Short mmCIF file of C-alpha atoms in Angstrom, two decimals:
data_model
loop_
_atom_site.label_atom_id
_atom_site.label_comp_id
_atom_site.label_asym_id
_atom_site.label_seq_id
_atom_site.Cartn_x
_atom_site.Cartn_y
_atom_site.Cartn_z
CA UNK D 1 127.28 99.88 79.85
CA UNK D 2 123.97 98.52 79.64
CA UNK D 3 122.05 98.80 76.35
CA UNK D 4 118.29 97.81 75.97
CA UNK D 5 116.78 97.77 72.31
CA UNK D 6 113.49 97.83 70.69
CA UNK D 7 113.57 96.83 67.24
CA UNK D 8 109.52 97.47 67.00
CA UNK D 9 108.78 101.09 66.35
CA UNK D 10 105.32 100.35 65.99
CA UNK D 11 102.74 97.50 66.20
CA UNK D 12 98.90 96.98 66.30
CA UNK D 13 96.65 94.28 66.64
CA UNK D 14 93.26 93.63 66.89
CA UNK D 15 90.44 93.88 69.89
CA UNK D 16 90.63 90.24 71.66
CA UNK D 17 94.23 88.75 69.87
CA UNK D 18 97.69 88.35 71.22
CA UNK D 19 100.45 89.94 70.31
CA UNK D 20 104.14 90.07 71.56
CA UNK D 21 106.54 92.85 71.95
CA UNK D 22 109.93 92.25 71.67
CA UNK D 23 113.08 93.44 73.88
CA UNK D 24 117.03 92.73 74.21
CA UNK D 25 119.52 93.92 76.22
CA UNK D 26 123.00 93.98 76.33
CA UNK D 27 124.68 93.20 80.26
CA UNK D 28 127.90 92.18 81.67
CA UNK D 29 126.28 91.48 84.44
CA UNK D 30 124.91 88.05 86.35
CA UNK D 31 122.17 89.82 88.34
CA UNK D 32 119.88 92.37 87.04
CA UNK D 33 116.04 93.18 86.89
CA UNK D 34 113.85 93.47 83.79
CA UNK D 35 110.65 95.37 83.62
CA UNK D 36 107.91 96.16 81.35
CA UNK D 37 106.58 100.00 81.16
CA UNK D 38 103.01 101.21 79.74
CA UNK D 39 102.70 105.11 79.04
CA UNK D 40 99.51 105.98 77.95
CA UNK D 41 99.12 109.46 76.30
CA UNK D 42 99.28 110.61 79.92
CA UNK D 43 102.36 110.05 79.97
CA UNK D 44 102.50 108.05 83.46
CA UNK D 45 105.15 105.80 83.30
CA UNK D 46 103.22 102.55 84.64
CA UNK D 47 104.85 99.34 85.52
CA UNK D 48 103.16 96.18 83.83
CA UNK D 49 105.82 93.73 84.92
CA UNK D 50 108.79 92.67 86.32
CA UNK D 51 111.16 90.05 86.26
CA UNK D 52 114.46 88.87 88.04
CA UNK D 53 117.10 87.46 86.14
CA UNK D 54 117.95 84.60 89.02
CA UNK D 55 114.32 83.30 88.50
CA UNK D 56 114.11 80.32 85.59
CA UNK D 57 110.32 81.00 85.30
CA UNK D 58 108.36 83.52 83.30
CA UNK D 59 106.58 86.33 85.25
CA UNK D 60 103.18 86.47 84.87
CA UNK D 61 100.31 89.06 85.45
CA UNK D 62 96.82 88.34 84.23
CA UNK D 63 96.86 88.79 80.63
CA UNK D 64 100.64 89.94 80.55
CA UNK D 65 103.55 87.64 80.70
CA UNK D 66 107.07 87.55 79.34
CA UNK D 67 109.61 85.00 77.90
CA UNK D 68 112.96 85.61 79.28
CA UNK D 69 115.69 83.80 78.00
CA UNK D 70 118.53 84.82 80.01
CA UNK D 71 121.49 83.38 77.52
CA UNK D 72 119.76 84.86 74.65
CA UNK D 73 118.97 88.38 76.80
CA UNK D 74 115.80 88.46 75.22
CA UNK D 75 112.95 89.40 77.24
CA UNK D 76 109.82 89.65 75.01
CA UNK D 77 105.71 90.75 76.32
CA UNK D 78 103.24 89.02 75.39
CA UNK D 79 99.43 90.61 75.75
CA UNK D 80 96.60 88.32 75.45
CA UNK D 81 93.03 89.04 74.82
CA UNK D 82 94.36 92.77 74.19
CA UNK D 83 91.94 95.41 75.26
CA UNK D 84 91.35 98.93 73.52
CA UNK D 85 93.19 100.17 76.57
CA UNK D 86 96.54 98.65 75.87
CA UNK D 87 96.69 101.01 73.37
CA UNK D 88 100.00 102.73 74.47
CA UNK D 89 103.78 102.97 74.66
CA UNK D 90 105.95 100.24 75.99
CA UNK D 91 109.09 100.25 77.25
CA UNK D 92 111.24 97.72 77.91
CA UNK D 93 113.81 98.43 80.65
CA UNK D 94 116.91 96.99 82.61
CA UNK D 95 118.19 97.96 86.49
CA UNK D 96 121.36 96.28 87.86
CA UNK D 97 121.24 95.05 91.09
CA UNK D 98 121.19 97.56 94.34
CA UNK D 99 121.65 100.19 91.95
CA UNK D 100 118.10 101.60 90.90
CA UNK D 101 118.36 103.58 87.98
CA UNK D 102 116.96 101.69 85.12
CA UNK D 103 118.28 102.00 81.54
CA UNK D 104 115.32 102.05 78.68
CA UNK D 105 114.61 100.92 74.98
CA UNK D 106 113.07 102.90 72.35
CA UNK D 107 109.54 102.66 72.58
CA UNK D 108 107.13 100.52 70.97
CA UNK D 109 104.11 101.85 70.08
CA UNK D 110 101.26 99.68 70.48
CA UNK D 111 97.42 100.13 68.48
CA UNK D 112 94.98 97.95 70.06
CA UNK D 113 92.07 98.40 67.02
CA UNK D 114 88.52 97.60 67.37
CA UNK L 1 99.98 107.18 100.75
CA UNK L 2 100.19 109.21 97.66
CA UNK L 3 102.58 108.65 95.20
CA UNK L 4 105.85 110.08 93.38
CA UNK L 5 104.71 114.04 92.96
CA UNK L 6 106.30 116.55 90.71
CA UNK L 7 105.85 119.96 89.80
CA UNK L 8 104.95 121.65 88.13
CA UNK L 9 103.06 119.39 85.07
CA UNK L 10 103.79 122.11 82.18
CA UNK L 11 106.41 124.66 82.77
CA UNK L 12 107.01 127.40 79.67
CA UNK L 13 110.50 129.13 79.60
CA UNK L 14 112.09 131.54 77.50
CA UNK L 15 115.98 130.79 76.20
CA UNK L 16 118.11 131.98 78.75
CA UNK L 17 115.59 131.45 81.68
CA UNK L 18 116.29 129.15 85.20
CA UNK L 19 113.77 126.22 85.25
CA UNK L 20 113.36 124.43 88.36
CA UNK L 21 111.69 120.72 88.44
CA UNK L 22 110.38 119.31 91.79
CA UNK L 23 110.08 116.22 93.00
CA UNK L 24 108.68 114.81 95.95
CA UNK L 25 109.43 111.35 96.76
CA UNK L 26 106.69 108.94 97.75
CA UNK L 27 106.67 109.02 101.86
CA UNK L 28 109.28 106.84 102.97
CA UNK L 29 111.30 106.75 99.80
CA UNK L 30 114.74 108.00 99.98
CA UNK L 31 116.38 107.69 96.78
CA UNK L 32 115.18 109.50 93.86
CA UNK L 33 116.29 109.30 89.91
CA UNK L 34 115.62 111.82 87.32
CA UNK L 35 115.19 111.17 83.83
CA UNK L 36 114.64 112.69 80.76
CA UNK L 37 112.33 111.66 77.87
CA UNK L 38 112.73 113.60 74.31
CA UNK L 39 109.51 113.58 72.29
CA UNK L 40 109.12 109.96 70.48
CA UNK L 41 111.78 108.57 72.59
CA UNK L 42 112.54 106.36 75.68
CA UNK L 43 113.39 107.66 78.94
CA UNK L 44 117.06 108.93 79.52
CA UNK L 45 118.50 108.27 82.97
CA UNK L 46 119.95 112.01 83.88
CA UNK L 47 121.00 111.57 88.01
CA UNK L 48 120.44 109.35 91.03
CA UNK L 49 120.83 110.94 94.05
CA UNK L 50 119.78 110.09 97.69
CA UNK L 51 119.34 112.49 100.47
CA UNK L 52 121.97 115.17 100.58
CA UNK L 53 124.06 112.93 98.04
CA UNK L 54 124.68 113.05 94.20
CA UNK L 55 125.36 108.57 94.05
CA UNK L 56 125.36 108.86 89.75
CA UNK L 57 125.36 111.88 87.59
CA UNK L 58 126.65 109.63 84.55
CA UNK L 59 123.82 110.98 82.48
CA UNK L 60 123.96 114.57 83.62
CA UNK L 61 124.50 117.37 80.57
CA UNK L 62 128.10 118.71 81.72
CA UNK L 63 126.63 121.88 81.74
CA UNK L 64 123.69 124.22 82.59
CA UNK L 65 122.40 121.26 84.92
CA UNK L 66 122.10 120.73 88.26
CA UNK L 67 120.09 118.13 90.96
CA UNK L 68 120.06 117.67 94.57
CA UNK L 69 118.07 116.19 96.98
CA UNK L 70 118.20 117.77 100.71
CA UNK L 71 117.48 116.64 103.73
CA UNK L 72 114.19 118.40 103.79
CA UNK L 73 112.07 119.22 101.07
CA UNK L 74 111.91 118.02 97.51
CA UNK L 75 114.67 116.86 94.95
CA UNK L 76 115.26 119.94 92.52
CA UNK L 77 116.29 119.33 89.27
CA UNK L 78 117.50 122.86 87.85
CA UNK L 79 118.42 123.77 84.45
CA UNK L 80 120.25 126.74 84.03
CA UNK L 81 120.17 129.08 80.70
CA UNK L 82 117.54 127.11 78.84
CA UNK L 83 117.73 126.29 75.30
CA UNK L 84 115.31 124.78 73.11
CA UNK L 85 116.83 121.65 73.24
CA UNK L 86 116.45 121.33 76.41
CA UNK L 87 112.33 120.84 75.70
CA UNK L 88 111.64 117.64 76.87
CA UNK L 89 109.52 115.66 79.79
CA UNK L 90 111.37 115.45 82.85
CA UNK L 91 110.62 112.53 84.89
CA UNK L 92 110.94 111.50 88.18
CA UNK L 93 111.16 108.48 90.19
CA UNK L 94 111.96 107.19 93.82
CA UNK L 95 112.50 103.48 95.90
CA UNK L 96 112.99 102.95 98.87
CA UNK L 97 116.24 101.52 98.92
CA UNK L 98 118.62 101.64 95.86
CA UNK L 99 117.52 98.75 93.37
CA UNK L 100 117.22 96.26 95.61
CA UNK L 101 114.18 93.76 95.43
CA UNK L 102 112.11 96.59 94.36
CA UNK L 103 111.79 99.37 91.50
CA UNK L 104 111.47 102.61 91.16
CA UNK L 105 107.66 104.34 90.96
CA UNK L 106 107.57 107.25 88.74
CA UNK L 107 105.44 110.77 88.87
CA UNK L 108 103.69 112.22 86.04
CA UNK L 109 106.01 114.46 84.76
CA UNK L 110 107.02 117.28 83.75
CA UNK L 111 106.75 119.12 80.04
CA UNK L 112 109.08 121.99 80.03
CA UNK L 113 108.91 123.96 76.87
CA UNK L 114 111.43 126.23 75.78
CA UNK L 115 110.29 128.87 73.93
#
């Protein structure tokens, strides 16, 4: 079974810095996907990004952009430049290969201040 | 194209009731996934199912719960007897295809409250 973990219940930072979110998994298996989840208090699960575990480099979008290290199973978020609208929950989550239902951590609630 | 659409957003029951969750795929989608998400907690993967199949109920309650996905029409996620722990926000999500080279797009949800 696949396991994803969260060890950061909670986190802030403020308007304009960086800050990284942290995420490992437990897998068996060789292929897999990684993704990133934001969930405002809207609660709309909305995908920030993705990553496949067969690709050496580090996905990026715009101010978002992981560090995977596959042999560690550590796939961490990093936000630059945060915005007041980051403020949210992330969730760090792990599909298998041709199978689509995708396991989740914990949470980590994230306080953009101003 | 609209996207992954469930109803209804905030459903109220009373212990013992029948709730019924919809969830209509995004057009073209055939596989759907329900999960549930307990307040302050991650989403729980409950069933994958694709039309008029059940293809993982791993993380299906034994009892009291039911899903299925018909040829025509939405995927019904139905909850029998309702108990308060069953309060939650039930979420929804469908691919095309089952995992492969894509991921799954998720609706808004739904609150049910038991009451």
């Amino acid at each position: 079974a696949q396991t994803v973990t969260q060890s950061q219940p909670e986190m802030s930072v403020q308007e304009a810095e960086t800050v990284t979110l942290s995420c490992t998994y437990d897998t068996s298996e060789n292929n897999y996907y990684l993704f990133w989840y934001k969930q405002p208090p809207s609660r709309q699960m909305i995908l920030v990004i993705r990553q496949e575990a067969y690709k050496q480099q580090n996905a990026t979008e715009n101010r978002f952009s992981v560090n995977f290290q596959k042999a560690a199973k550590s796939f961490s978020l990093k936000i630059s430049d945060s915005q007041l609208g980051d403020t949210a929950m992330y969730f760090c989550a792990f599909m298998k290969q041709l199978k689509g239902d995708m396991r989740f951590g914990a949470g980590t609630r994230l306080t953009v201040k101003p | 194209n609209a996207g992954v659409m469930q109803n209804p957003r905030h459903l109220v029951r009373r212990r013992g009731q029948e709730a019924r969750l919809r969830c209509s795929p995004m057009k073209g989608h055939s596989h759907v996934y329900w999960y549930r998400q307990l307040p302050e907690e991650g989403l729980k993967f409950m069933v994958y199912l694709q039309k008029e199949n059940i293809i993982d109920e791993s993380g299906m309650p034994k009892e009291r719960f039911s899903a299925e996905f018909p040829k025509e029409g939405p995927s019904i996620l139905r909850i029998q007897q309702v108990v308060r722990g069953d309060s939650a926000a039930y979420f929804c999500a469908s691919s095309p295809m089952g995992g492969l080279y894509t991921e799954a797009f998720f609706g808004q949800g739904t609150r049910l409250t038991v009451v």
